[in-house]
Short mmCIF file of C-alpha atoms in Angstrom, two decimals:
data_model
loop_
_atom_site.label_atom_id
_atom_site.label_comp_id
_atom_site.label_asym_id
_atom_site.label_seq_id
_atom_site.Cartn_x
_atom_site.Cartn_y
_atom_site.Cartn_z
CA MET A 12 -0.63 0.44 0.10
CA GLY A 13 0.97 3.53 -1.11
CA ILE A 14 -0.11 7.07 0.22
CA CYS A 15 -0.77 7.43 -3.22
CA ASP A 16 -2.66 4.81 -3.68
CA GLY A 17 -5.81 5.19 -6.54
CA ARG A 18 -4.64 8.60 -7.11
CA VAL A 19 -4.66 9.75 -11.03
CA VAL A 20 -1.33 12.41 -11.24
CA ILE A 21 -0.45 14.48 -14.64
CA ILE A 22 3.69 14.74 -13.90
CA THR A 23 4.45 17.69 -16.63
CA GLY A 24 7.72 17.40 -18.06
CA ALA A 25 8.70 14.15 -16.64
CA GLY A 26 10.69 12.57 -19.51
CA ARG A 27 13.54 13.01 -17.63
CA GLY A 28 15.16 14.75 -15.17
CA LEU A 29 13.36 15.40 -11.89
CA GLY A 30 10.38 14.87 -13.70
CA ARG A 31 11.12 11.44 -14.51
CA ALA A 32 12.40 10.87 -10.69
CA HIS A 33 8.64 12.45 -9.32
CA ALA A 34 6.75 10.01 -11.65
CA LEU A 35 8.36 6.64 -10.62
CA ALA A 36 8.23 7.53 -7.14
CA PHE A 37 4.54 8.58 -7.19
CA ALA A 38 4.03 4.86 -8.78
CA ALA A 39 5.58 3.04 -6.46
CA GLU A 40 3.62 4.64 -4.07
CA GLY A 41 0.32 3.50 -5.94
CA ALA A 42 -0.65 6.52 -7.96
CA LYS A 43 -1.52 5.89 -11.41
CA VAL A 44 0.32 8.76 -14.20
CA VAL A 45 0.56 10.61 -17.21
CA VAL A 46 3.79 11.14 -18.33
CA ASN A 47 3.31 14.31 -20.32
CA ASP A 48 7.00 15.84 -22.28
CA LEU A 49 7.69 16.93 -25.89
CA GLY A 50 10.90 14.72 -25.96
CA ALA A 51 12.12 18.89 -26.86
CA THR A 52 15.41 20.27 -26.30
CA LEU A 53 16.68 22.11 -23.21
CA ASP A 54 16.10 25.29 -25.19
CA GLY A 55 12.58 24.21 -26.02
CA GLN A 56 13.63 24.53 -29.67
CA ASP A 57 13.73 20.83 -30.92
CA VAL A 58 12.90 18.06 -31.06
CA GLU A 59 14.85 14.39 -29.00
CA GLY A 60 13.83 10.99 -28.23
CA THR A 61 10.12 10.08 -26.56
CA PRO A 62 11.70 9.67 -23.15
CA ALA A 63 7.65 9.82 -21.81
CA GLN A 64 7.51 6.98 -23.39
CA GLU A 65 10.74 5.14 -21.85
CA VAL A 66 8.96 6.36 -18.20
CA VAL A 67 6.73 5.09 -19.08
CA GLY A 68 7.30 1.80 -19.52
CA GLU A 69 9.79 1.48 -16.55
CA ILE A 70 5.79 1.98 -14.50
CA GLU A 71 4.86 -0.37 -16.26
CA ALA A 72 7.46 -2.83 -15.46
CA MET A 73 7.29 -2.43 -11.83
CA GLY A 74 3.59 -3.01 -12.44
CA GLY A 75 2.00 0.13 -12.22
CA GLU A 76 0.33 2.10 -14.79
CA ALA A 77 0.64 5.35 -16.04
CA ILE A 78 0.19 6.77 -20.25
CA VAL A 79 2.17 8.90 -22.54
CA ASN A 80 0.57 12.68 -23.46
CA GLY A 81 2.42 15.19 -25.74
CA ASP A 82 0.24 17.57 -25.99
CA ASP A 83 2.49 21.52 -24.95
CA ILE A 84 1.06 22.21 -21.55
CA SER A 85 1.50 25.90 -22.27
CA ASP A 86 -1.39 26.16 -25.13
CA TRP A 87 -4.96 26.30 -23.99
CA ASP A 88 -6.17 23.82 -26.08
CA GLY A 89 -2.49 20.86 -25.56
CA ALA A 90 -3.51 21.58 -21.09
CA GLY A 91 -7.56 20.58 -21.81
CA ASN A 92 -5.98 17.56 -23.88
CA LEU A 93 -3.62 16.98 -21.40
CA VAL A 94 -6.37 17.21 -18.29
CA GLN A 95 -8.79 14.97 -20.21
CA SER A 96 -6.41 12.24 -21.29
CA ALA A 97 -6.54 11.58 -17.61
CA ILE A 98 -10.19 11.49 -17.12
CA ASP A 99 -10.67 9.49 -20.08
CA THR A 100 -8.08 6.54 -19.47
CA PHE A 101 -8.15 6.76 -15.50
CA GLY A 102 -11.24 7.61 -14.32
CA GLY A 103 -10.26 11.27 -12.89
CA LEU A 104 -7.45 13.97 -11.80
CA ASP A 105 -6.22 14.53 -8.03
CA THR A 106 -2.60 15.77 -8.64
CA VAL A 107 -0.80 18.27 -10.90
CA VAL A 108 2.70 18.41 -10.91
CA THR A 109 3.66 21.48 -13.20
CA ASN A 110 7.87 20.80 -13.93
CA ALA A 111 8.13 21.82 -17.14
CA GLY A 112 11.11 24.13 -17.77
CA ILE A 113 12.88 25.72 -20.35
CA VAL A 114 16.36 28.03 -20.25
CA ARG A 115 17.59 30.89 -22.69
CA ASP A 116 20.24 32.11 -20.39
CA ARG A 117 21.63 35.65 -21.18
CA MET A 118 23.10 38.82 -19.52
CA PHE A 119 20.10 41.10 -19.42
CA VAL A 120 21.66 43.31 -21.61
CA ASN A 121 22.03 40.93 -24.67
CA MET A 122 18.52 39.06 -23.47
CA THR A 123 16.87 39.32 -26.45
CA VAL A 124 12.76 39.23 -26.44
CA ASP A 125 11.78 36.34 -27.96
CA GLU A 126 14.21 34.43 -25.50
CA TRP A 127 11.92 36.56 -22.52
CA ASP A 128 8.77 34.36 -24.24
CA ALA A 129 10.30 31.43 -24.53
CA VAL A 130 11.14 31.42 -21.01
CA ILE A 131 8.31 33.31 -20.05
CA ARG A 132 5.67 30.74 -21.60
CA VAL A 133 6.98 27.72 -20.89
CA HIS A 134 7.70 27.97 -17.54
CA LEU A 135 4.33 30.77 -16.66
CA ARG A 136 1.59 30.46 -18.71
CA GLY A 137 3.05 26.36 -18.50
CA THR A 138 2.33 25.90 -15.06
CA PHE A 139 -1.45 28.10 -15.59
CA CYS A 140 -2.72 26.15 -18.46
CA PRO A 141 -2.74 23.17 -16.94
CA VAL A 142 -3.40 24.03 -13.03
CA LYS A 143 -6.08 25.69 -14.65
CA ARG A 144 -7.75 23.11 -16.47
CA ALA A 145 -7.69 20.63 -13.60
CA VAL A 146 -9.55 23.80 -11.55
CA GLU A 147 -12.10 23.79 -14.09
CA TYR A 148 -12.57 19.86 -13.16
CA TRP A 149 -12.40 19.61 -9.95
CA ARG A 150 -14.47 22.55 -9.22
CA ALA A 151 -17.68 20.69 -11.89
CA GLU A 152 -17.11 17.84 -9.27
CA ALA A 153 -17.04 19.78 -6.69
CA LYS A 154 -20.64 21.37 -7.34
CA ALA A 155 -21.49 18.61 -8.48
CA ASP A 156 -21.23 16.47 -4.41
CA ARG A 157 -17.97 14.95 -5.76
CA GLN A 158 -15.04 16.90 -4.39
CA ARG A 159 -11.76 15.46 -4.96
CA ALA A 160 -8.46 16.16 -2.71
CA GLY A 161 -6.63 17.79 -5.70
CA ARG A 162 -3.50 18.79 -5.28
CA VAL A 163 -1.18 20.62 -7.33
CA VAL A 164 2.25 21.18 -6.58
CA THR A 165 4.39 23.64 -8.67
CA THR A 166 7.83 24.14 -9.27
CA SER A 167 9.84 27.31 -8.43
CA SER A 168 13.24 27.46 -7.86
CA GLY A 169 16.14 29.70 -5.84
CA ALA A 170 16.72 31.57 -8.74
CA GLY A 171 12.73 33.23 -8.95
CA LEU A 172 13.31 33.20 -4.91
CA MET A 173 16.81 35.06 -5.08
CA GLY A 174 17.45 35.51 -8.30
CA SER A 175 20.83 34.51 -10.41
CA ILE A 176 23.31 35.90 -12.67
CA ALA A 177 22.77 35.61 -16.16
CA GLN A 178 18.52 33.98 -15.87
CA THR A 179 16.85 37.00 -15.71
CA ASN A 180 14.48 35.86 -17.31
CA TYR A 181 14.18 32.15 -15.47
CA ALA A 182 14.33 34.39 -12.15
CA ALA A 183 11.33 36.57 -13.01
CA ALA A 184 9.63 32.74 -14.25
CA LYS A 185 9.84 31.04 -11.58
CA ALA A 186 9.18 34.43 -8.82
CA GLY A 187 5.81 34.75 -11.05
CA ILE A 188 5.40 30.69 -10.03
CA ALA A 189 6.39 31.46 -7.02
CA ALA A 190 3.76 33.83 -6.60
CA PHE A 191 0.94 31.86 -8.74
CA THR A 192 1.18 29.27 -5.82
CA ILE A 193 0.55 31.38 -3.11
CA ASN A 194 -2.14 33.06 -4.85
CA ILE A 195 -4.50 30.44 -5.77
CA ALA A 196 -3.88 28.28 -1.44
CA ALA A 197 -5.71 31.47 -1.27
CA GLU A 198 -8.47 30.46 -3.78
CA LEU A 199 -9.07 27.02 -3.84
CA GLY A 200 -9.11 25.41 -0.44
CA ARG A 201 -13.18 26.48 -0.18
CA ILE A 202 -12.85 23.21 -3.41
CA GLY A 203 -10.43 20.73 -1.31
CA VAL A 204 -7.96 21.91 -3.51
CA THR A 205 -4.35 22.81 -1.95
CA ALA A 206 -1.86 24.30 -3.65
CA ASN A 207 2.06 24.20 -2.40
CA SER A 208 5.83 24.95 -4.60
CA ILE A 209 9.36 23.26 -4.76
CA ALA A 210 12.30 25.05 -4.91
CA PRO A 211 14.72 22.25 -6.02
CA SER A 212 18.52 22.20 -6.21
CA ALA A 213 19.48 18.57 -8.33
CA ARG A 214 21.07 17.37 -11.30
CA SER A 215 19.43 18.31 -14.46
CA ARG A 216 19.70 19.58 -17.74
CA MET A 217 19.43 22.86 -16.71
CA THR A 218 22.06 22.58 -13.54
CA GLU A 219 24.48 20.60 -15.30
CA GLY A 220 24.91 22.60 -18.28
CA ALA A 221 26.12 25.59 -15.11
CA MET A 222 27.23 23.90 -12.48
CA PRO A 223 28.44 20.38 -13.12
CA GLU A 224 31.36 20.42 -10.56
CA MET A 225 28.09 20.47 -8.14
CA MET A 226 26.35 18.77 -10.25
CA ALA A 227 28.82 15.37 -10.54
CA LYS A 228 27.84 12.50 -9.45
CA PRO A 229 29.79 11.41 -7.20
CA GLU A 230 32.48 7.76 -7.00
CA SER A 231 30.27 6.14 -3.94
CA GLY A 232 28.59 7.44 -1.18
CA PHE A 233 25.02 9.67 -0.58
CA ASP A 234 24.78 11.27 -4.06
CA ALA A 235 22.49 14.89 -2.68
CA MET A 236 22.61 16.05 -6.40
CA ASP A 237 20.14 12.76 -7.52
CA PRO A 238 16.63 14.01 -8.57
CA ALA A 239 15.00 11.17 -7.06
CA ASN A 240 16.28 12.89 -3.23
CA ILE A 241 13.99 15.28 -4.26
CA SER A 242 10.72 13.64 -5.32
CA PRO A 243 9.69 12.61 -1.67
CA ILE A 244 8.04 15.53 -1.39
CA VAL A 245 6.42 16.38 -4.01
CA VAL A 246 5.46 12.35 -3.92
CA TRP A 247 3.54 13.87 0.28
CA LEU A 248 2.25 17.19 -1.50
CA GLY A 249 0.29 15.46 -4.11
CA SER A 250 -0.74 12.91 -1.47
CA GLU A 251 -4.29 13.01 0.54
CA GLN A 252 -2.03 13.08 3.56
CA SER A 253 -0.94 16.24 3.46
CA GLY A 254 -4.55 18.19 2.97
CA HIS A 255 -3.72 20.85 6.31
CA VAL A 256 -0.70 22.61 3.96
CA THR A 257 -0.67 24.87 1.49
CA GLY A 258 0.47 27.99 0.10
CA ARG A 259 3.96 27.55 0.90
CA MET A 260 7.46 27.09 -0.61
CA PHE A 261 9.79 23.75 0.13
CA GLU A 262 13.09 25.00 -0.57
CA CYS A 263 14.94 20.79 -0.75
CA ALA A 264 18.57 19.49 -2.00
CA GLY A 265 19.73 16.22 -1.00
CA GLY A 266 18.58 15.30 1.93
CA GLU A 267 17.51 19.40 3.94
CA LEU A 268 14.74 20.09 3.32
CA SER A 269 13.21 23.46 4.58
CA VAL A 270 9.69 25.77 4.34
CA ALA A 271 10.95 29.49 2.39
CA ASP A 272 9.76 32.49 4.21
CA GLY A 273 8.88 35.39 1.43
CA TRP A 274 8.48 38.40 1.37
CA GLN A 275 7.09 40.34 4.76
CA HIS A 276 6.28 43.87 6.23
CA GLY A 277 8.83 45.76 7.96
CA THR A 278 8.18 47.99 9.75
CA PRO A 279 6.95 51.01 9.41
CA VAL A 280 7.87 54.84 9.48
CA ASP A 281 4.32 57.60 9.93
CA LYS A 282 5.09 60.53 9.27
CA GLY A 283 0.96 61.19 9.29
CA ALA A 284 2.03 63.68 6.37
CA ARG A 285 3.68 63.57 2.75
CA TRP A 286 7.24 63.23 2.92
CA GLU A 287 9.91 66.03 1.51
CA PRO A 288 11.97 63.66 -1.17
CA SER A 289 14.60 65.85 0.70
CA GLU A 290 13.97 64.53 4.38
CA LEU A 291 13.61 60.91 2.35
CA GLY A 292 17.55 59.89 2.42
CA LYS A 293 17.84 59.55 6.58
CA VAL A 294 14.30 58.09 6.83
CA VAL A 295 15.36 55.16 3.68
CA ASP A 296 18.33 54.43 5.54
CA ASP A 297 17.05 53.95 9.03
CA LEU A 298 15.19 51.14 7.95
CA LEU A 299 17.25 49.14 5.58
CA ALA A 300 19.75 49.65 8.94
CA GLU A 301 16.90 47.56 10.67
CA ALA A 302 16.12 45.48 7.99
CA PRO A 303 17.05 41.87 7.75
CA THR A 304 19.84 42.02 4.76
CA PRO A 305 18.70 39.70 2.15
CA ALA A 306 20.06 37.02 0.75
CA PRO A 307 22.52 37.36 -2.20
CA VAL A 308 21.29 37.17 -5.88
CA TYR A 309 23.07 33.80 -6.85
CA GLY A 310 25.74 34.00 -9.62
CA THR A 311 27.31 36.65 -7.24
CA GLN A 312 29.37 35.11 -4.61
#
């Protein structure tokens, strides 16, 4: 018996890396899995191989149930097809894990609008479309007195929480996903849906190119960057057991897990009237002196 027995789970970008690890982990806990992947290259411009089919084969070999889906999750109709494929094949939908992503890394002064649009579309629109399609289904089920324990698990990043040099497009998209997640968490509880996000650090096509030494597999001992280390928290968040947790961001790496705390209101200084520009230098300096030191942007140390 697993903690996701009988649950139907969609995972986007599940052909490789983190998504593949999540798909296998959900299947090991009894879930029926829709493995969504276009087989795209890291920059999203070409297609290479059939990784989704390979993951489905692995799940079936371990006695699980899974299907391939090749829809573009950043396309509204494609996202609808994805959700409908889960319902048609397995009779419903319980969890959506949005993992798909691409990178077009470039220093901001050299970044093109096409590089911006491509990354924002896959990450941010590619989160909105499948989640919105799933919520439409869960809302209809709740109205018909068949409320499901809906779970949304999105994928943000340390880049989205702290920033990352040469990744303004990626960082903005991942920050948007973090805000998206806490916002829908506040709205969807009334229909039994929770929403949480992860900011993982693990070996993937994205991280191997950017941080080859850090991501290298050790010759022996615990492989801290194995993407499978991230999947347990994703599976738990996607299970019925996590119903009391929503709107939270989990940073995870190796065996380490923490809850990231977002923007908080600072202690205000109130003049009781409009400030003069010339007054604000000292006021701002005093406010900054009392404020927590920001976490450094990745790549600046």
